């Protein structure tokens, strides 16, 4: 982002665009790049900093992805097949959806500290049926917001509903109720992105009006997993609270997936540490956290080799580009997380998944809770 307070409140992207047009383009002109890895290596070297701070991860990622799109166009193949070749992964299949229903935390007004309560359809084997179920539950929940709070569509960054409830449990209860009222209790489960780093500091969790220790936070998360049958818990603990991550995983392994987003940052070094420390069992993969496809493929490979699951995820700031749907299919993501069933930048990905489904005949595998690792 440009950081210019007089333009789009600092969120403009002209610096990144200028870096593509005036730095990357002239440096690359008249050169040949035989592989994605060679191209990404060129971008990394051109930037020359350890954290891509000169050109910026978004400028670099845009170019990294453009190469994959160009290869797909040259070969006249769908983009997901190009992605598939970059990763050594299981046979192609469709990812299971993980969709924001309610949002709090930084993505909404901060009424409730947890960031997202999500819906995960477990019975359907198609994207089409999964979306139909999600839309029905979203409709029921929006009506509930209307009757309870006199509002319907106060939505957050990623399109989730943001009712002014008293605490986090109330969001889970409302989610469970919406699923039941839609008649889908056997088909759809709840999940959560706690995004705990946003309310943790120095090992203390400022949460729903209380201050909890790491041990108490683990107890709280474990209680939610039991009470609301949560399929997965993302960032339940602060990003550097390693001992409590391990502790939590020990307690819920085999019942609920322990997903690392802020914990791992799609960074191979942090993923290695988490595998070693048994701190998580699922990677939330966000390509722009690391900056190129080649480096994200390495993160994906490490997670797979450790027997982990992988969630291919969008960001709260997104565009209508739909490449992420192809990535989730090409890299056999167990889940895809791109936000709610509203807003064009979210729907673009769901529409692309529907297209891939129709063209490829692929299906979502039957749900089997992963065995404890
Ligand atoms: P972010 O949120 O894109 O704002 O990081 C998404 C998430 O936390 O999963
Ligand atoms: Zn997250």
CSV table of C-alpha atoms and ligand atoms in Angstrom, one decimal:
chain,number,residue,atom,x,y,z
A,1,UNK,CA,0.0,0.0,0.0
A,2,UNK,CA,1.1,3.6,-0.7
A,3,UNK,CA,0.5,4.9,2.8
A,4,UNK,CA,-0.5,8.3,1.4
A,5,UNK,CA,-3.1,9.6,3.8
A,6,UNK,CA,-4.6,11.9,1.2
A,7,UNK,CA,-5.4,9.1,-1.3
A,8,UNK,CA,-7.8,6.2,-0.4
A,9,UNK,CA,-6.8,6.6,3.3
A,10,UNK,CA,-3.3,5.2,2.6
A,11,UNK,CA,-4.6,2.1,0.8
A,12,UNK,CA,-3.7,3.1,-2.8
A,13,UNK,CA,-1.5,0.8,-4.8
A,14,UNK,CA,0.3,3.1,-7.2
A,15,UNK,CA,3.8,2.2,-5.8
A,16,UNK,CA,3.2,-1.5,-6.5
A,17,UNK,CA,1.9,-0.8,-10.0
A,18,UNK,CA,4.9,1.5,-10.7
A,19,UNK,CA,7.3,-1.2,-9.5
A,20,UNK,CA,5.7,-3.6,-12.0
A,21,UNK,CA,5.8,-1.2,-14.9
A,22,UNK,CA,9.1,0.7,-14.3
A,23,UNK,CA,11.3,-1.9,-12.5
A,24,UNK,CA,10.2,-5.4,-13.2
A,25,UNK,CA,9.1,-4.9,-16.8
A,26,UNK,CA,12.3,-3.3,-18.2
A,27,UNK,CA,14.5,-5.8,-16.2
A,28,UNK,CA,12.6,-8.8,-17.7
A,29,UNK,CA,12.3,-7.6,-21.3
A,30,UNK,CA,14.1,-9.7,-23.9
A,31,UNK,CA,15.0,-12.4,-21.4
A,32,UNK,CA,13.8,-16.0,-21.4
A,33,UNK,CA,12.5,-17.8,-18.3
A,34,UNK,CA,12.1,-21.6,-18.9
A,35,UNK,CA,10.2,-22.3,-15.7
A,36,UNK,CA,8.1,-20.7,-13.0
A,37,UNK,CA,10.9,-21.3,-10.5
A,38,UNK,CA,13.4,-19.5,-12.8
A,39,UNK,CA,11.0,-16.5,-13.1
A,40,UNK,CA,10.3,-16.4,-9.4
A,41,UNK,CA,14.0,-16.6,-8.6
A,42,UNK,CA,14.5,-13.6,-11.0
A,43,UNK,CA,11.9,-11.6,-9.1
A,44,UNK,CA,13.3,-12.5,-5.7
A,45,UNK,CA,16.8,-11.5,-6.9
A,46,UNK,CA,15.6,-8.3,-8.5
A,47,UNK,CA,14.0,-7.3,-5.2
A,48,UNK,CA,17.1,-8.2,-3.3
A,49,UNK,CA,15.7,-7.9,0.3
A,50,UNK,CA,14.9,-10.8,2.6
A,51,UNK,CA,11.3,-9.8,3.0
A,52,UNK,CA,10.5,-8.4,-0.4
A,53,UNK,CA,10.3,-4.9,1.0
A,54,UNK,CA,11.8,-3.1,-2.0
A,55,UNK,CA,9.3,-4.1,-4.7
A,56,UNK,CA,6.6,-5.3,-2.3
A,57,UNK,CA,5.0,-8.8,-2.1
A,58,UNK,CA,1.9,-7.8,-4.0
A,59,UNK,CA,3.9,-6.4,-7.0
A,60,UNK,CA,6.0,-9.6,-7.0
A,61,UNK,CA,3.1,-11.9,-6.6
A,62,UNK,CA,1.1,-10.3,-9.4
A,63,UNK,CA,4.0,-11.0,-11.7
A,64,UNK,CA,4.6,-14.5,-10.4
A,65,UNK,CA,0.9,-15.3,-11.1
A,66,UNK,CA,1.0,-13.7,-14.5
A,67,UNK,CA,3.7,-16.2,-15.5
A,68,UNK,CA,1.5,-19.1,-14.6
A,69,UNK,CA,-1.4,-17.6,-16.5
A,70,UNK,CA,0.8,-17.1,-19.5
A,71,UNK,CA,1.9,-20.7,-19.4
A,72,UNK,CA,-1.7,-21.9,-19.2
A,73,UNK,CA,-2.6,-19.7,-22.1
A,74,UNK,CA,0.3,-20.9,-24.2
A,75,UNK,CA,-0.6,-24.5,-23.5
A,76,UNK,CA,-4.3,-23.9,-24.0
A,77,UNK,CA,-5.0,-25.6,-20.7
A,78,UNK,CA,-7.0,-24.5,-17.6
A,79,UNK,CA,-4.9,-22.6,-15.0
A,80,UNK,CA,-5.5,-25.3,-12.4
A,81,UNK,CA,-3.6,-27.8,-14.5
A,82,UNK,CA,-0.6,-25.5,-14.7
A,83,UNK,CA,-0.7,-25.1,-10.9
A,84,UNK,CA,-1.0,-28.9,-10.6
A,85,UNK,CA,2.4,-29.3,-12.3
A,86,UNK,CA,4.1,-26.9,-9.9
A,87,UNK,CA,3.2,-29.1,-6.9
A,88,UNK,CA,3.7,-32.7,-6.1
A,89,UNK,CA,0.3,-33.4,-4.6
A,90,UNK,CA,-2.4,-36.0,-4.5
A,91,UNK,CA,-4.7,-36.6,-7.5
A,92,UNK,CA,-7.0,-33.7,-8.4
A,93,UNK,CA,-10.2,-33.2,-6.5
A,94,UNK,CA,-12.3,-30.2,-5.5
A,95,UNK,CA,-11.7,-28.4,-2.2
A,96,UNK,CA,-14.3,-28.3,0.6
A,97,UNK,CA,-15.7,-24.9,1.3
A,98,UNK,CA,-15.1,-23.0,4.5
A,99,UNK,CA,-17.3,-19.9,4.4
A,100,UNK,CA,-17.6,-16.9,6.7
A,101,UNK,CA,-21.1,-16.6,8.3
A,102,UNK,CA,-20.4,-14.2,11.2
A,103,UNK,CA,-17.5,-11.8,11.6
A,104,UNK,CA,-16.1,-9.9,14.5
A,105,UNK,CA,-12.6,-8.7,15.4
A,106,UNK,CA,-10.7,-6.5,13.0
A,107,UNK,CA,-12.8,-7.5,10.1
A,108,UNK,CA,-16.0,-6.0,11.6
A,109,UNK,CA,-16.7,-3.4,14.3
A,110,UNK,CA,-14.8,-5.4,17.0
A,111,UNK,CA,-18.0,-6.1,18.9
A,112,UNK,CA,-16.8,-9.6,19.5
A,113,UNK,CA,-13.1,-10.4,19.6
A,114,UNK,CA,-13.1,-13.6,17.4
A,115,UNK,CA,-12.7,-12.9,13.7
A,116,UNK,CA,-14.9,-15.4,12.0
A,117,UNK,CA,-17.4,-18.1,12.6
A,118,UNK,CA,-17.5,-20.3,9.5
A,119,UNK,CA,-19.7,-22.9,7.9
A,120,UNK,CA,-18.1,-26.1,6.5
A,121,UNK,CA,-20.5,-28.4,4.5
A,122,UNK,CA,-19.5,-32.0,5.2
A,123,UNK,CA,-22.1,-34.0,3.3
A,124,UNK,CA,-22.1,-32.6,-0.2
A,125,UNK,CA,-19.6,-33.8,-2.8
A,126,UNK,CA,-20.2,-30.8,-5.2
A,127,UNK,CA,-19.5,-27.1,-5.0
A,128,UNK,CA,-23.0,-26.5,-6.3
A,129,UNK,CA,-24.7,-28.3,-3.4
A,130,UNK,CA,-22.3,-26.8,-0.9
A,131,UNK,CA,-23.1,-23.3,-2.0
A,132,UNK,CA,-26.9,-24.0,-2.0
A,133,UNK,CA,-26.6,-25.1,1.7
A,134,UNK,CA,-24.4,-22.1,2.7
A,135,UNK,CA,-26.7,-19.6,1.0
A,136,UNK,CA,-29.7,-21.0,2.8
A,137,UNK,CA,-28.0,-20.8,6.2
A,138,UNK,CA,-26.8,-17.3,5.4
A,139,UNK,CA,-30.4,-16.3,4.5
A,140,UNK,CA,-31.7,-17.7,7.8
A,141,UNK,CA,-29.0,-16.0,9.8
A,142,UNK,CA,-29.5,-12.6,8.0
A,143,UNK,CA,-33.2,-12.9,8.9
A,144,UNK,CA,-32.3,-13.6,12.5
A,145,UNK,CA,-30.1,-10.5,12.5
A,146,UNK,CA,-33.0,-8.5,11.2
A,147,UNK,CA,-35.6,-9.8,13.8
A,148,UNK,CA,-33.1,-9.6,16.7
A,149,UNK,CA,-31.3,-6.4,16.0
A,150,UNK,CA,-33.4,-4.6,13.4
A,151,UNK,CA,-30.8,-5.0,10.8
A,152,UNK,CA,-30.0,-7.4,8.1
A,153,UNK,CA,-27.0,-6.7,6.1
A,154,UNK,CA,-24.4,-5.1,8.2
A,155,UNK,CA,-21.5,-7.1,6.8
A,156,UNK,CA,-17.8,-7.2,7.5
A,157,UNK,CA,-14.7,-7.0,5.2
A,158,UNK,CA,-15.2,-10.5,3.9
A,159,UNK,CA,-19.0,-10.4,3.7
A,160,UNK,CA,-19.8,-12.1,7.0
A,161,UNK,CA,-22.8,-10.8,9.1
A,162,UNK,CA,-21.8,-8.7,12.1
A,163,UNK,CA,-24.6,-8.7,14.7
A,164,UNK,CA,-23.9,-6.8,18.0
A,165,UNK,CA,-24.1,-9.8,20.2
A,166,UNK,CA,-22.8,-9.9,23.8
A,167,UNK,CA,-19.9,-12.4,23.5
A,168,UNK,CA,-18.3,-15.0,21.3
A,169,UNK,CA,-20.4,-17.9,22.5
A,170,UNK,CA,-23.5,-16.0,21.3
A,171,UNK,CA,-22.1,-16.1,17.7
A,172,UNK,CA,-21.5,-19.9,17.9
A,173,UNK,CA,-25.0,-20.4,19.3
A,174,UNK,CA,-26.5,-18.2,16.5
A,175,UNK,CA,-24.5,-20.2,13.9
A,176,UNK,CA,-25.7,-23.5,15.3
A,177,UNK,CA,-29.3,-22.2,15.4
A,178,UNK,CA,-29.1,-21.0,11.8
A,179,UNK,CA,-27.8,-24.4,10.6
A,180,UNK,CA,-30.6,-26.2,12.5
A,181,UNK,CA,-33.3,-23.8,11.3
A,182,UNK,CA,-32.2,-24.4,7.7
A,183,UNK,CA,-32.6,-28.2,8.4
A,184,UNK,CA,-28.9,-28.8,7.8
A,185,UNK,CA,-27.5,-30.0,11.1
A,186,UNK,CA,-26.3,-33.2,9.6
A,187,UNK,CA,-24.7,-31.6,6.6
A,188,UNK,CA,-22.9,-28.5,7.8
A,189,UNK,CA,-20.5,-27.9,10.7
A,190,UNK,CA,-19.1,-24.8,12.3
A,191,UNK,CA,-15.5,-23.7,12.4
A,192,UNK,CA,-13.7,-20.6,13.8
A,193,UNK,CA,-10.9,-18.2,12.9
A,194,UNK,CA,-10.1,-16.8,16.4
A,195,UNK,CA,-7.3,-14.5,15.1
A,196,UNK,CA,-6.1,-14.5,18.7
A,197,UNK,CA,-2.9,-12.5,17.9
A,198,UNK,CA,-5.1,-9.4,17.7
A,199,UNK,CA,-6.1,-9.6,21.4
A,200,UNK,CA,-3.1,-11.4,22.9
A,201,UNK,CA,-0.1,-9.6,24.3
A,202,UNK,CA,2.7,-10.9,26.5
A,203,UNK,CA,0.9,-14.2,26.9
A,204,UNK,CA,-2.4,-12.6,28.1
A,205,UNK,CA,-5.7,-12.8,26.2
A,206,UNK,CA,-8.0,-9.8,26.6
A,207,UNK,CA,-11.2,-11.4,25.7
A,208,UNK,CA,-14.9,-10.8,26.1
A,209,UNK,CA,-14.2,-8.4,29.0
A,210,UNK,CA,-11.8,-10.7,30.8
A,211,UNK,CA,-8.0,-11.3,30.8
A,212,UNK,CA,-7.2,-15.0,30.3
A,213,UNK,CA,-3.9,-16.8,30.7
A,214,UNK,CA,-2.7,-19.1,27.9
A,215,UNK,CA,-3.8,-22.1,29.9
A,216,UNK,CA,-7.3,-20.6,30.3
A,217,UNK,CA,-7.5,-19.7,26.7
A,218,UNK,CA,-6.7,-23.4,25.8
A,219,UNK,CA,-9.5,-24.5,28.1
A,220,UNK,CA,-11.9,-22.1,26.5
A,221,UNK,CA,-11.0,-23.2,23.0
A,222,UNK,CA,-11.4,-26.9,24.0
A,223,UNK,CA,-14.8,-26.1,25.5
A,224,UNK,CA,-15.9,-24.5,22.2
A,225,UNK,CA,-14.7,-27.5,20.2
A,226,UNK,CA,-16.8,-29.8,22.4
A,227,UNK,CA,-19.9,-27.7,22.8
A,228,UNK,CA,-20.2,-26.5,19.2
A,229,UNK,CA,-18.5,-29.5,17.5
A,230,UNK,CA,-16.0,-27.2,15.7
A,231,UNK,CA,-14.5,-28.8,12.7
A,232,UNK,CA,-11.4,-26.5,12.9
A,233,UNK,CA,-9.9,-23.8,15.0
A,234,UNK,CA,-7.7,-21.3,13.2
A,235,UNK,CA,-5.2,-19.1,15.2
A,236,UNK,CA,-6.8,-20.0,18.6
A,237,UNK,CA,-3.6,-18.7,20.2
A,238,UNK,CA,-1.2,-15.8,19.7
A,239,UNK,CA,1.3,-16.1,16.9
A,240,UNK,CA,4.3,-16.6,19.2
A,241,UNK,CA,2.6,-18.4,22.0
A,242,UNK,CA,4.2,-21.7,20.8
A,243,UNK,CA,3.8,-23.8,24.1
A,244,UNK,CA,0.1,-23.2,24.2
A,245,UNK,CA,-0.3,-24.1,20.6
A,246,UNK,CA,1.3,-27.5,21.3
A,247,UNK,CA,-0.8,-27.9,24.4
A,248,UNK,CA,-4.0,-27.1,22.5
A,249,UNK,CA,-3.2,-29.5,19.6
A,250,UNK,CA,-2.5,-32.3,22.1
A,251,UNK,CA,-6.0,-31.8,23.5
A,252,UNK,CA,-8.1,-31.6,20.4
A,253,UNK,CA,-6.1,-33.6,17.8
A,254,UNK,CA,-8.4,-35.9,15.9
A,255,UNK,CA,-11.5,-33.9,16.9
A,256,UNK,CA,-10.8,-30.6,15.4
A,257,UNK,CA,-8.2,-29.3,13.0
A,258,UNK,CA,-5.6,-26.9,14.4
A,259,UNK,CA,-5.0,-24.3,11.7
A,260,UNK,CA,-2.1,-21.9,11.7
A,261,UNK,CA,-2.4,-18.6,9.8
A,262,UNK,CA,-0.6,-15.9,11.7
A,263,UNK,CA,1.3,-18.6,13.4
A,264,UNK,CA,2.9,-19.8,10.2
A,265,UNK,CA,2.6,-16.9,7.7
A,266,UNK,CA,3.0,-19.4,4.9
A,267,UNK,CA,6.7,-19.3,5.8
A,268,UNK,CA,8.7,-22.5,5.4
A,269,UNK,CA,10.9,-21.8,8.4
A,270,UNK,CA,7.9,-21.3,10.7
A,271,UNK,CA,6.1,-24.3,9.2
A,272,UNK,CA,9.2,-26.5,10.0
A,273,UNK,CA,9.2,-25.2,13.5
A,274,UNK,CA,5.5,-26.0,14.0
A,275,UNK,CA,5.9,-29.5,12.6
A,276,UNK,CA,8.8,-30.1,15.0
A,277,UNK,CA,6.9,-28.6,18.0
A,278,UNK,CA,3.6,-30.4,17.0
A,279,UNK,CA,2.0,-27.0,17.3
A,280,UNK,CA,-0.6,-27.3,14.4
A,281,UNK,CA,-1.9,-29.9,11.9
A,282,UNK,CA,-3.2,-27.6,9.1
A,283,UNK,CA,-1.6,-24.9,7.0
A,284,UNK,CA,-3.6,-21.9,6.1
A,285,UNK,CA,-1.8,-21.0,2.8
A,286,UNK,CA,-1.9,-17.3,1.7
A,287,UNK,CA,0.4,-16.8,-1.3
A,288,UNK,CA,1.0,-13.1,-0.7
A,289,UNK,CA,2.3,-13.8,2.8
A,290,UNK,CA,5.3,-15.3,1.2
A,291,UNK,CA,5.2,-13.6,-2.2
A,292,UNK,CA,5.8,-16.1,-5.0
A,293,UNK,CA,4.2,-19.3,-6.3
A,294,UNK,CA,7.5,-21.2,-6.0
A,295,UNK,CA,7.9,-20.3,-2.3
A,296,UNK,CA,4.2,-21.0,-1.6
A,297,UNK,CA,4.6,-24.4,-3.3
A,298,UNK,CA,7.5,-25.2,-0.9
A,299,UNK,CA,5.2,-24.3,2.1
A,300,UNK,CA,2.5,-26.6,0.7
A,301,UNK,CA,5.0,-29.4,0.1
A,302,UNK,CA,6.3,-29.2,3.7
A,303,UNK,CA,2.8,-29.3,5.1
A,304,UNK,CA,1.8,-32.3,3.0
A,305,UNK,CA,4.9,-34.3,3.9
A,306,UNK,CA,4.1,-33.8,7.5
A,307,UNK,CA,0.6,-35.3,6.9
A,308,UNK,CA,-1.1,-31.9,7.5
A,309,UNK,CA,-4.2,-30.6,5.8
A,310,UNK,CA,-4.1,-27.4,3.8
A,311,UNK,CA,-6.5,-24.5,3.5
A,312,UNK,CA,-6.0,-22.3,0.4
A,313,UNK,CA,-7.1,-18.9,1.6
A,314,UNK,CA,-7.9,-15.4,0.2
A,315,UNK,CA,-7.2,-12.2,2.1
A,316,UNK,CA,-9.6,-9.6,3.6
A,317,UNK,CA,-8.3,-7.2,0.9
A,318,UNK,CA,-9.0,-9.0,-2.5
A,319,UNK,CA,-9.7,-8.3,-6.1
A,320,UNK,CA,-12.1,-10.0,-8.5
A,321,UNK,CA,-9.3,-12.1,-9.9
A,322,UNK,CA,-10.3,-15.8,-9.5
A,323,UNK,CA,-6.9,-17.5,-9.7
A,324,UNK,CA,-7.3,-18.7,-6.1
A,325,UNK,CA,-10.0,-21.2,-7.2
A,326,UNK,CA,-7.6,-22.7,-9.7
A,327,UNK,CA,-4.9,-22.9,-7.1
A,328,UNK,CA,-7.1,-24.7,-4.6
A,329,UNK,CA,-7.9,-27.3,-7.2
A,330,UNK,CA,-4.4,-27.5,-8.7
A,331,UNK,CA,-2.8,-28.0,-5.3
A,332,UNK,CA,-5.6,-30.3,-4.0
A,333,UNK,CA,-6.4,-28.0,-1.1
A,334,UNK,CA,-8.5,-29.8,1.5
A,335,UNK,CA,-10.4,-26.6,2.0
A,336,UNK,CA,-10.8,-23.2,0.3
A,337,UNK,CA,-11.5,-20.1,2.4
A,338,UNK,CA,-12.5,-17.0,0.4
A,339,UNK,CA,-15.1,-15.3,2.5
A,340,UNK,CA,-18.8,-15.1,2.5
A,341,UNK,CA,-21.4,-15.6,-0.3
A,342,UNK,CA,-21.7,-11.8,-0.9
A,343,UNK,CA,-19.5,-9.3,-2.7
A,344,UNK,CA,-18.1,-9.6,-6.2
A,345,UNK,CA,-14.5,-10.3,-5.1
A,346,UNK,CA,-15.7,-13.4,-3.1
A,347,UNK,CA,-18.3,-14.6,-5.6
A,348,UNK,CA,-15.7,-14.5,-8.4
A,349,UNK,CA,-13.9,-17.4,-6.7
A,350,UNK,CA,-17.1,-19.4,-6.1
A,351,UNK,CA,-18.2,-18.9,-9.7
A,352,UNK,CA,-14.8,-20.1,-11.0
A,353,UNK,CA,-15.1,-23.2,-8.7
A,354,UNK,CA,-18.5,-23.9,-10.3
A,355,UNK,CA,-17.0,-23.6,-13.7
A,356,UNK,CA,-14.1,-25.9,-12.9
A,357,UNK,CA,-16.6,-28.4,-11.4
A,358,UNK,CA,-18.6,-28.4,-14.6
A,359,UNK,CA,-15.7,-28.7,-17.0
A,360,UNK,CA,-13.6,-31.2,-15.0
A,361,UNK,CA,-16.2,-33.5,-13.5
A,362,UNK,CA,-14.1,-33.5,-10.3
A,363,UNK,CA,-15.8,-33.9,-6.9
A,364,UNK,CA,-15.2,-33.1,-3.2
A,365,UNK,CA,-14.0,-36.2,-1.4
A,366,UNK,CA,-16.2,-37.7,1.3
A,367,UNK,CA,-15.5,-36.2,4.7
A,368,UNK,CA,-13.4,-38.2,7.0
A,369,UNK,CA,-12.1,-36.5,10.0
A,370,UNK,CA,-8.3,-36.7,9.8
A,371,UNK,CA,-6.8,-39.2,12.2
A,372,UNK,CA,-4.8,-37.7,15.1
A,373,UNK,CA,-1.2,-37.1,14.0
B,1,LIG,P1,-6.5,-11.2,6.6
B,1,LIG,O1,-7.6,-12.2,7.1
B,1,LIG,O2,-6.5,-11.3,5.1
B,1,LIG,O3,-7.0,-9.9,7.1
B,1,LIG,O4,-5.2,-11.6,7.2
B,1,LIG,C1,-7.9,-13.5,6.7
B,1,LIG,C2,-7.6,-14.5,7.8
B,1,LIG,O5,-7.3,-14.1,8.9
B,1,LIG,O6,-7.8,-15.7,7.6
B,2,LIG,ZN1,-6.8,-16.1,9.8
